[in-house]
GROMACS .gro file of C-alpha atoms in nm:
model
  379
    1MET     CA    1   0.687   1.289   2.122
    2ASN     CA    2   0.601   1.585   1.901
    3SER     CA    3   0.337   1.595   1.625
    4LEU     CA    4   0.588   1.467   1.367
    5GLY     CA    5   0.673   1.158   1.572
    6ILE     CA    6   1.014   1.287   1.680
    7ASP     CA    7   1.107   1.235   2.046
    8LYS     CA    8   1.212   1.591   2.128
    9PRO     CA    9   1.051   1.935   2.157
   10ALA     CA   10   0.930   2.104   1.838
   11LYS     CA   11   1.173   2.392   1.882
   12ASP     CA   12   1.464   2.145   1.874
   13THR     CA   13   1.330   1.959   1.569
   14ARG     CA   14   1.462   2.085   1.235
   15VAL     CA   15   1.211   2.055   0.952
   16VAL     CA   16   1.280   2.112   0.583
   17VAL     CA   17   0.964   2.199   0.390
   18ALA     CA   18   0.961   2.150   0.013
   19MET     CA   19   0.795   2.474  -0.099
   20SER     CA   20   0.666   2.479  -0.457
   21GLY     CA   21   0.505   2.820  -0.426
   22GLY     CA   22   0.155   2.672  -0.423
   23VAL     CA   23  -0.107   2.683  -0.151
   24ASP     CA   24  -0.052   2.327  -0.024
   25SER     CA   25   0.320   2.346   0.054
   26SER     CA   26   0.278   2.703   0.181
   27VAL     CA   27   0.018   2.587   0.434
   28VAL     CA   28   0.249   2.305   0.541
   29ALA     CA   29   0.527   2.557   0.605
   30GLY     CA   30   0.281   2.773   0.798
   31LEU     CA   31   0.163   2.483   1.012
   32MET     CA   32   0.519   2.381   1.096
   33ALA     CA   33   0.613   2.738   1.188
   34ARG     CA   34   0.298   2.781   1.397
   35GLU     CA   35   0.381   2.467   1.596
   36GLY     CA   36   0.723   2.607   1.676
   37TYR     CA   37   0.946   2.381   1.469
   38ASP     CA   38   1.285   2.494   1.339
   39VAL     CA   39   1.164   2.535   0.979
   40ILE     CA   40   1.370   2.579   0.662
   41GLY     CA   41   1.189   2.629   0.332
   42ILE     CA   42   1.348   2.500   0.011
   43THR     CA   43   1.227   2.559  -0.344
   44LEU     CA   44   1.374   2.375  -0.639
   45GLN     CA   45   1.459   2.552  -0.963
   46LEU     CA   46   1.403   2.268  -1.206
   47TYR     CA   47   1.424   2.428  -1.549
   48ASP     CA   48   1.466   2.764  -1.723
   49HIS     CA   49   1.195   2.941  -1.528
   50GLY     CA   50   1.252   3.263  -1.718
   51GLU     CA   51   1.083   3.106  -2.019
   52ALA     CA   52   0.779   3.002  -1.818
   53ILE     CA   53   0.745   3.276  -1.563
   54HIS     CA   54   0.410   3.397  -1.692
   55ARG     CA   55   0.264   3.059  -1.786
   56LYS     CA   56  -0.031   2.955  -1.574
   57GLY     CA   57  -0.091   2.598  -1.463
   58ALA     CA   58   0.272   2.495  -1.425
   59CYS     CA   59   0.469   2.422  -1.109
   60CYS     CA   60   0.819   2.537  -1.020
   61ALA     CA   61   0.817   2.831  -1.263
   62GLY     CA   62   0.967   3.171  -1.184
   63GLN     CA   63   0.645   3.310  -1.037
   64ASP     CA   64   0.621   3.006  -0.810
   65ILE     CA   65   0.973   3.066  -0.676
   66HIS     CA   66   0.879   3.429  -0.612
   67ASP     CA   67   0.562   3.321  -0.430
   68ALA     CA   68   0.752   3.073  -0.215
   69ARG     CA   69   0.994   3.349  -0.114
   70ARG     CA   70   0.707   3.580  -0.019
   71VAL     CA   71   0.537   3.310   0.189
   72ALA     CA   72   0.862   3.225   0.370
   73ALA     CA   73   0.919   3.594   0.446
   74SER     CA   74   0.568   3.632   0.587
   75LEU     CA   75   0.626   3.326   0.809
   76ASP     CA   76   0.969   3.456   0.912
   77ILE     CA   77   1.147   3.135   0.814
   78PRO     CA   78   1.471   3.099   0.613
   79HIS     CA   79   1.418   3.011   0.247
   80TYR     CA   80   1.661   2.878  -0.011
   81VAL     CA   81   1.636   2.808  -0.384
   82PHE     CA   82   1.835   2.506  -0.500
   83ASP     CA   83   1.939   2.489  -0.865
   84TYR     CA   84   1.852   2.133  -0.971
   85GLU     CA   85   1.819   2.203  -1.343
   86SER     CA   86   2.090   1.957  -1.451
   87LYS     CA   87   1.962   1.685  -1.217
   88PHE     CA   88   1.606   1.741  -1.333
   89ARG     CA   89   1.701   1.726  -1.699
   90GLU     CA   90   1.898   1.405  -1.657
   91SER     CA   91   1.656   1.224  -1.427
   92VAL     CA   92   1.321   1.348  -1.556
   93ILE     CA   93   1.324   1.532  -1.890
   94ASP     CA   94   1.570   1.301  -2.071
   95ASP     CA   95   1.392   0.996  -1.930
   96PHE     CA   96   1.059   1.142  -2.047
   97ALA     CA   97   1.189   1.187  -2.403
   98ASP     CA   98   1.355   0.844  -2.416
   99SER     CA   99   1.038   0.678  -2.289
  100TYR     CA  100   0.829   0.832  -2.569
  101VAL     CA  101   1.088   0.725  -2.826
  102ARG     CA  102   1.050   0.367  -2.695
  103GLY     CA  103   0.676   0.388  -2.764
  104GLU     CA  104   0.584   0.424  -2.396
  105THR     CA  105   0.361   0.670  -2.213
  106PRO     CA  106   0.575   0.811  -1.930
  107ILE     CA  107   0.467   0.975  -1.604
  108PRO     CA  108   0.735   1.238  -1.533
  109CYS     CA  109   0.580   1.349  -1.202
  110VAL     CA  110   0.652   1.004  -1.055
  111LYS     CA  111   1.011   1.018  -1.180
  112CYS     CA  112   1.050   1.364  -1.027
  113ASN     CA  113   0.930   1.239  -0.688
  114GLN     CA  114   1.138   0.924  -0.721
  115THR     CA  115   1.463   1.102  -0.802
  116VAL     CA  116   1.498   1.478  -0.763
  117LYS     CA  117   1.255   1.534  -0.474
  118PHE     CA  118   1.279   1.220  -0.261
  119GLN     CA  119   1.640   1.141  -0.342
  120ASP     CA  120   1.839   1.457  -0.407
  121LEU     CA  121   1.630   1.695  -0.197
  122LEU     CA  122   1.606   1.440   0.080
  123GLU     CA  123   1.984   1.406   0.086
  124ALA     CA  124   2.020   1.785   0.094
  125SER     CA  125   1.780   1.792   0.390
  126ARG     CA  126   1.999   1.546   0.578
  127GLU     CA  127   2.303   1.762   0.504
  128LEU     CA  128   2.116   2.051   0.669
  129ASN     CA  129   2.077   1.827   0.976
  130ALA     CA  130   1.701   1.820   0.935
  131ASP     CA  131   1.508   1.557   1.128
  132VAL     CA  132   1.239   1.528   0.858
  133LEU     CA  133   1.146   1.646   0.510
  134VAL     CA  134   0.785   1.766   0.494
  135THR     CA  135   0.580   1.807   0.175
  136GLY     CA  136   0.231   1.921   0.075
  137HIS     CA  137   0.127   1.592  -0.089
  138TYR     CA  138  -0.219   1.457  -0.017
  139ILE     CA  139  -0.130   1.121   0.133
  140GLN     CA  140  -0.102   0.981   0.484
  141SER     CA  141   0.178   0.799   0.665
  142ARG     CA  142   0.164   0.629   1.003
  143GLN     CA  143   0.420   0.466   1.223
  144SER     CA  144   0.388   0.105   1.334
  145ASN     CA  145   0.652  -0.131   1.469
  146GLY     CA  146   0.925   0.128   1.420
  147GLN     CA  147   0.857   0.215   1.056
  148TYR     CA  148   0.609   0.419   0.855
  149SER     CA  149   0.341   0.290   0.620
  150LEU     CA  150   0.165   0.480   0.343
  151TYR     CA  151  -0.214   0.530   0.326
  152ARG     CA  152  -0.457   0.703   0.093
  153PRO     CA  153  -0.557   1.054   0.208
  154LEU     CA  154  -0.885   1.162   0.360
  155ASP     CA  155  -0.968   1.362   0.046
  156HIS     CA  156  -0.982   1.097  -0.227
  157GLY     CA  157  -1.037   1.368  -0.484
  158ARG     CA  158  -0.683   1.488  -0.414
  159ASP     CA  159  -0.526   1.142  -0.373
  160GLN     CA  160  -0.161   1.152  -0.487
  161SER     CA  161  -0.071   0.794  -0.392
  162TYR     CA  162  -0.045   0.696  -0.760
  163PHE     CA  163   0.243   0.941  -0.802
  164LEU     CA  164   0.419   0.833  -0.482
  165PHE     CA  165   0.425   0.455  -0.524
  166ALA     CA  166   0.803   0.454  -0.576
  167THR     CA  167   0.873   0.603  -0.232
  168THR     CA  168   1.110   0.361  -0.059
  169GLN     CA  169   1.082   0.253   0.302
  170GLU     CA  170   1.395   0.451   0.393
  171GLN     CA  171   1.252   0.765   0.234
  172LEU     CA  172   0.911   0.708   0.391
  173ASP     CA  173   1.058   0.694   0.740
  174TYR     CA  174   1.211   1.041   0.683
  175LEU     CA  175   0.911   1.204   0.512
  176ARG     CA  176   0.599   1.361   0.665
  177PHE     CA  177   0.270   1.456   0.494
  178PRO     CA  178   0.065   1.688   0.721
  179LEU     CA  179  -0.216   1.740   0.467
  180GLY     CA  180  -0.314   1.373   0.439
  181GLY     CA  181  -0.595   1.411   0.691
  182MET     CA  182  -0.736   1.734   0.542
  183THR     CA  183  -0.954   1.832   0.250
  184LYS     CA  184  -0.848   2.089  -0.006
  185ASP     CA  185  -1.117   2.328   0.120
  186GLU     CA  186  -0.978   2.303   0.472
  187VAL     CA  187  -0.628   2.376   0.344
  188ARG     CA  188  -0.744   2.689   0.162
  189ASP     CA  189  -0.929   2.803   0.475
  190ILE     CA  190  -0.606   2.767   0.674
  191ALA     CA  191  -0.418   2.964   0.408
  192ARG     CA  192  -0.674   3.246   0.434
  193ASP     CA  193  -0.659   3.237   0.813
  194MET     CA  194  -0.279   3.268   0.797
  195GLY     CA  195  -0.304   3.552   0.548
  196LEU     CA  196  -0.085   3.374   0.292
  197VAL     CA  197  -0.052   3.554  -0.042
  198VAL     CA  198  -0.113   3.227  -0.227
  199ALA     CA  199  -0.443   3.146  -0.054
  200GLU     CA  200  -0.645   3.185  -0.376
  201LYS     CA  201  -0.375   3.065  -0.614
  202SER     CA  202  -0.497   2.804  -0.863
  203ASP     CA  203  -0.350   2.454  -0.860
  204SER     CA  204  -0.087   2.351  -1.113
  205GLN     CA  205  -0.224   2.135  -1.393
  206ASP     CA  206   0.039   2.090  -1.663
  207ILE     CA  207   0.367   1.904  -1.657
  208CYS     CA  208   0.599   2.187  -1.556
  209PHE     CA  209   0.850   2.157  -1.842
  210VAL     CA  210   0.595   2.107  -2.124
  211PRO     CA  211   0.472   2.445  -2.254
  212ASN     CA  212   0.104   2.439  -2.353
  213GLY     CA  213   0.093   2.060  -2.319
  214ASN     CA  214   0.289   2.012  -2.643
  215TYR     CA  215   0.487   1.698  -2.557
  216ALA     CA  216   0.595   1.635  -2.915
  217GLN     CA  217   0.766   1.973  -2.942
  218ILE     CA  218   0.985   1.898  -2.640
  219ILE     CA  219   1.070   1.547  -2.756
  220GLN     CA  220   1.146   1.659  -3.112
  221LYS     CA  221   1.394   1.911  -2.977
  222LEU     CA  222   1.568   1.656  -2.755
  223ARG     CA  223   1.540   1.350  -2.980
  224PRO     CA  224   1.510   1.458  -3.348
  225GLU     CA  225   1.497   1.095  -3.462
  226ALA     CA  226   1.160   1.062  -3.288
  227ILE     CA  227   0.984   1.234  -3.579
  228ASP     CA  228   1.093   0.980  -3.840
  229PRO     CA  229   0.788   0.893  -4.052
  230GLY     CA  230   0.636   0.547  -4.071
  231GLU     CA  231   0.326   0.349  -4.159
  232ILE     CA  232  -0.011   0.332  -3.987
  233VAL     CA  233  -0.111  -0.035  -4.009
  234HIS     CA  234  -0.434  -0.215  -3.920
  235LEU     CA  235  -0.411  -0.528  -3.706
  236ASP     CA  236  -0.514  -0.728  -4.013
  237GLY     CA  237  -0.204  -0.606  -4.200
  238ARG     CA  238  -0.356  -0.335  -4.417
  239VAL     CA  239  -0.149  -0.019  -4.453
  240LEU     CA  240  -0.391   0.268  -4.391
  241GLY     CA  241  -0.160   0.566  -4.414
  242GLU     CA  242   0.158   0.731  -4.294
  243HIS     CA  243   0.251   0.928  -3.983
  244LYS     CA  244   0.515   1.188  -3.891
  245GLY     CA  245   0.659   1.019  -3.583
  246ILE     CA  246   0.529   0.774  -3.322
  247ILE     CA  247   0.571   1.042  -3.054
  248HIS     CA  248   0.244   1.190  -3.180
  249PHE     CA  249   0.052   0.879  -3.069
  250THR     CA  250  -0.039   0.704  -2.745
  251ILE     CA  251  -0.207   0.371  -2.674
  252GLY     CA  252  -0.585   0.410  -2.679
  253GLN     CA  253  -0.581   0.724  -2.895
  254ARG     CA  254  -0.872   0.759  -3.137
  255ARG     CA  255  -0.871   1.117  -3.257
  256GLY     CA  256  -0.609   1.272  -3.481
  257LEU     CA  257  -0.492   0.949  -3.645
  258GLY     CA  258  -0.492   1.108  -3.990
  259ILE     CA  259  -0.660   0.814  -4.161
  260SER     CA  260  -1.004   0.736  -4.300
  261ALA     CA  261  -1.175   0.409  -4.218
  262GLY     CA  262  -1.522   0.266  -4.212
  263GLU     CA  263  -1.502   0.192  -3.839
  264PRO     CA  264  -1.371   0.364  -3.526
  265LEU     CA  265  -1.004   0.275  -3.487
  266TYR     CA  266  -0.770   0.314  -3.191
  267VAL     CA  267  -0.395   0.297  -3.144
  268VAL     CA  268  -0.335  -0.049  -2.998
  269LYS     CA  269   0.044  -0.076  -3.031
  270LEU     CA  270   0.351   0.133  -3.113
  271GLU     CA  271   0.653  -0.030  -3.276
  272PRO     CA  272   0.955   0.202  -3.243
  273GLU     CA  273   1.183  -0.050  -3.419
  274THR     CA  274   0.971  -0.056  -3.737
  275LYS     CA  275   0.829   0.296  -3.679
  276ARG     CA  276   0.479   0.151  -3.724
  277VAL     CA  277   0.162   0.263  -3.549
  278ILE     CA  278  -0.076  -0.033  -3.516
  279VAL     CA  279  -0.447   0.043  -3.502
  280GLY     CA  280  -0.755  -0.169  -3.445
  281PRO     CA  281  -1.105  -0.181  -3.292
  282TYR     CA  282  -1.174  -0.088  -2.931
  283GLU     CA  283  -1.190  -0.456  -2.832
  284ALA     CA  284  -0.821  -0.491  -2.922
  285LEU     CA  285  -0.733  -0.256  -2.634
  286ALA     CA  286  -0.863  -0.501  -2.372
  287THR     CA  287  -0.597  -0.595  -2.117
  288ARG     CA  288  -0.622  -0.878  -1.864
  289SER     CA  289  -0.288  -0.843  -1.686
  290VAL     CA  290   0.028  -0.634  -1.673
  291LYS     CA  291   0.390  -0.738  -1.629
  292LEU     CA  292   0.593  -0.498  -1.419
  293LYS     CA  293   0.950  -0.383  -1.378
  294GLN     CA  294   1.130  -0.184  -1.105
  295VAL     CA  295   0.871  -0.280  -0.845
  296ASN     CA  296   0.873  -0.097  -0.512
  297TRP     CA  297   0.706  -0.312  -0.246
  298LEU     CA  298   0.591  -0.163   0.086
  299GLY     CA  299   0.373  -0.452   0.208
  300GLY     CA  300   0.421  -0.662   0.520
  301MET     CA  301   0.551  -0.980   0.362
  302SER     CA  302   0.828  -0.978   0.102
  303LEU     CA  303   0.790  -1.049  -0.270
  304ASP     CA  304   0.996  -1.366  -0.217
  305GLU     CA  305   0.738  -1.485   0.036
  306ILE     CA  306   0.457  -1.409  -0.208
  307GLU     CA  307   0.636  -1.614  -0.474
  308GLU     CA  308   0.651  -1.907  -0.234
  309MET     CA  309   0.289  -1.887  -0.114
  310GLY     CA  310   0.126  -1.800  -0.444
  311PRO     CA  311  -0.084  -1.506  -0.574
  312ILE     CA  312  -0.242  -1.260  -0.329
  313ASN     CA  313  -0.553  -1.046  -0.363
  314ILE     CA  314  -0.493  -0.671  -0.381
  315GLU     CA  315  -0.651  -0.360  -0.531
  316ALA     CA  316  -0.466  -0.193  -0.819
  317LYS     CA  317  -0.472   0.127  -1.022
  318VAL     CA  318  -0.330   0.155  -1.373
  319ARG     CA  319  -0.454   0.513  -1.410
  320SER     CA  320  -0.432   0.800  -1.166
  321THR     CA  321  -0.792   0.903  -1.234
  322ARG     CA  322  -0.948   0.563  -1.159
  323PRO     CA  323  -1.029   0.416  -0.816
  324PRO     CA  324  -0.845   0.097  -0.715
  325GLN     CA  325  -0.986  -0.218  -0.877
  326PRO     CA  326  -0.975  -0.585  -0.764
  327ALA     CA  327  -0.655  -0.758  -0.879
  328ARG     CA  328  -0.426  -1.052  -0.803
  329LEU     CA  329  -0.052  -1.010  -0.766
  330SER     CA  330   0.183  -1.298  -0.841
  331VAL     CA  331   0.560  -1.339  -0.850
  332LYS     CA  332   0.743  -1.589  -1.068
  333ASN     CA  333   1.121  -1.605  -1.094
  334GLY     CA  334   1.135  -1.264  -0.932
  335GLU     CA  335   0.906  -1.105  -1.192
  336VAL     CA  336   0.581  -0.942  -1.079
  337GLU     CA  337   0.257  -0.972  -1.273
  338VAL     CA  338  -0.081  -0.826  -1.181
  339GLU     CA  339  -0.404  -0.978  -1.306
  340LEU     CA  340  -0.676  -0.715  -1.345
  341VAL     CA  341  -0.988  -0.904  -1.239
  342GLY     CA  342  -1.230  -0.673  -1.418
  343GLY     CA  343  -0.996  -0.606  -1.710
  344GLU     CA  344  -0.891  -0.269  -1.846
  345HIS     CA  345  -0.860  -0.096  -2.183
  346GLY     CA  346  -0.578   0.106  -2.336
  347VAL     CA  347  -0.302   0.023  -2.087
  348SER     CA  348   0.040   0.138  -2.210
  349PRO     CA  349   0.397   0.044  -2.118
  350GLY     CA  350   0.559   0.327  -1.924
  351GLN     CA  351   0.255   0.385  -1.705
  352ALA     CA  352   0.237   0.270  -1.344
  353CYS     CA  353   0.044  -0.002  -1.167
  354VAL     CA  354  -0.003   0.090  -0.801
  355PHE     CA  355  -0.098  -0.159  -0.530
  356TYR     CA  356  -0.343  -0.115  -0.241
  357ALA     CA  357  -0.435  -0.349   0.044
  358ASP     CA  358  -0.812  -0.322  -0.010
  359ASP     CA  359  -1.086  -0.087  -0.126
  360SER     CA  360  -1.169   0.068   0.211
  361GLU     CA  361  -1.179   0.444   0.265
  362ASP     CA  362  -0.857   0.431   0.466
  363THR     CA  363  -0.647   0.181   0.273
  364GLN     CA  364  -0.276   0.110   0.283
  365VAL     CA  365  -0.059   0.172  -0.022
  366LEU     CA  366   0.153  -0.137  -0.087
  367GLY     CA  367   0.380   0.012  -0.354
  368GLY     CA  368   0.373  -0.042  -0.728
  369GLY     CA  369   0.578  -0.082  -1.041
  370TRP     CA  370   0.628   0.040  -1.397
  371ILE     CA  371   0.431  -0.141  -1.665
  372ALA     CA  372   0.671  -0.325  -1.894
  373GLN     CA  373   0.403  -0.511  -2.088
  374ALA     CA  374   0.024  -0.504  -2.110
  375VAL     CA  375  -0.102  -0.856  -2.181
  376SER     CA  376  -0.392  -0.858  -2.425
  377ALA     CA  377  -0.717  -1.017  -2.309
  378ALA     CA  378  -0.707  -1.219  -2.631
  379ALA     CA  379  -0.367  -1.369  -2.546
   0.00000   0.00000   0.00000
């Protein structure tokens, strides 16, 4: 059994590495090559990289493709660039725009993992007769009883489990995450030791297809109707002003509302049908539970069994930047609802709720779902 859990020698094990051009995936490619695997590097061209080639803080741009090529050459492994622009636009960018038009707050990085990377790229890896697809994500997977389970990484500061909740069991059994047991500092040290040209390269920060973080500009171009004006209305019914499109607002927003009031006001609801932005006090943002759709469950028992036995205790995250919090998951008529024991504020449809087994340092990821409705604590 080799280090990837495949029952044959490393030299006879074909590994596809998803190479973004950053330090993490480059180190993964280096580790696989150093262990003697039959490594193929693949980089995805996801959008018009010519426009973004000099923009810092974005992944998959032209400079990143160039860097991936240079790393592959230094490791003496074959490297290919796959043109997935049309797939990416359909699965990620169009979905991103449509979600904002519906008054939601989308997470395109999850959609990208869910579709282009772990669906299309995974299928391409199989067509190349690869035994596994390896990525530079900070998350752990372990095999037990013939299948793999997902766990939070050693470096909680780099934890990417929130963005990988939609990984299916079939995909998980084919994927490997060598960096899950390392810290970022250790990864950079390995990159320096290998002499990789990207060893000091900064991490990507922005959504790759959103120049300068201007979401509204992208959405306006794709969905011109999204900038239709409407009213800004207080929860008590008072009309406080007008806006230039609900795409300029997100649940929980306080600044930039364009209205004057004698109290701090926050966006508490977006109504795309009436084009109204509803505002109110901070207390109105309190959420006690979330109703989910498109749930991906990776736990031991099935959701049907949970429906029969009643609610179970879990830990849950409704934001990528927050640690898991105590919660209770219940299933009724096939619909999943998560009660947030300590409550939360400013939860928006379109975000994700990710499930964990407990709050230990080395906890299992049980899956998650997309938030269809945030139930007010006052309900």
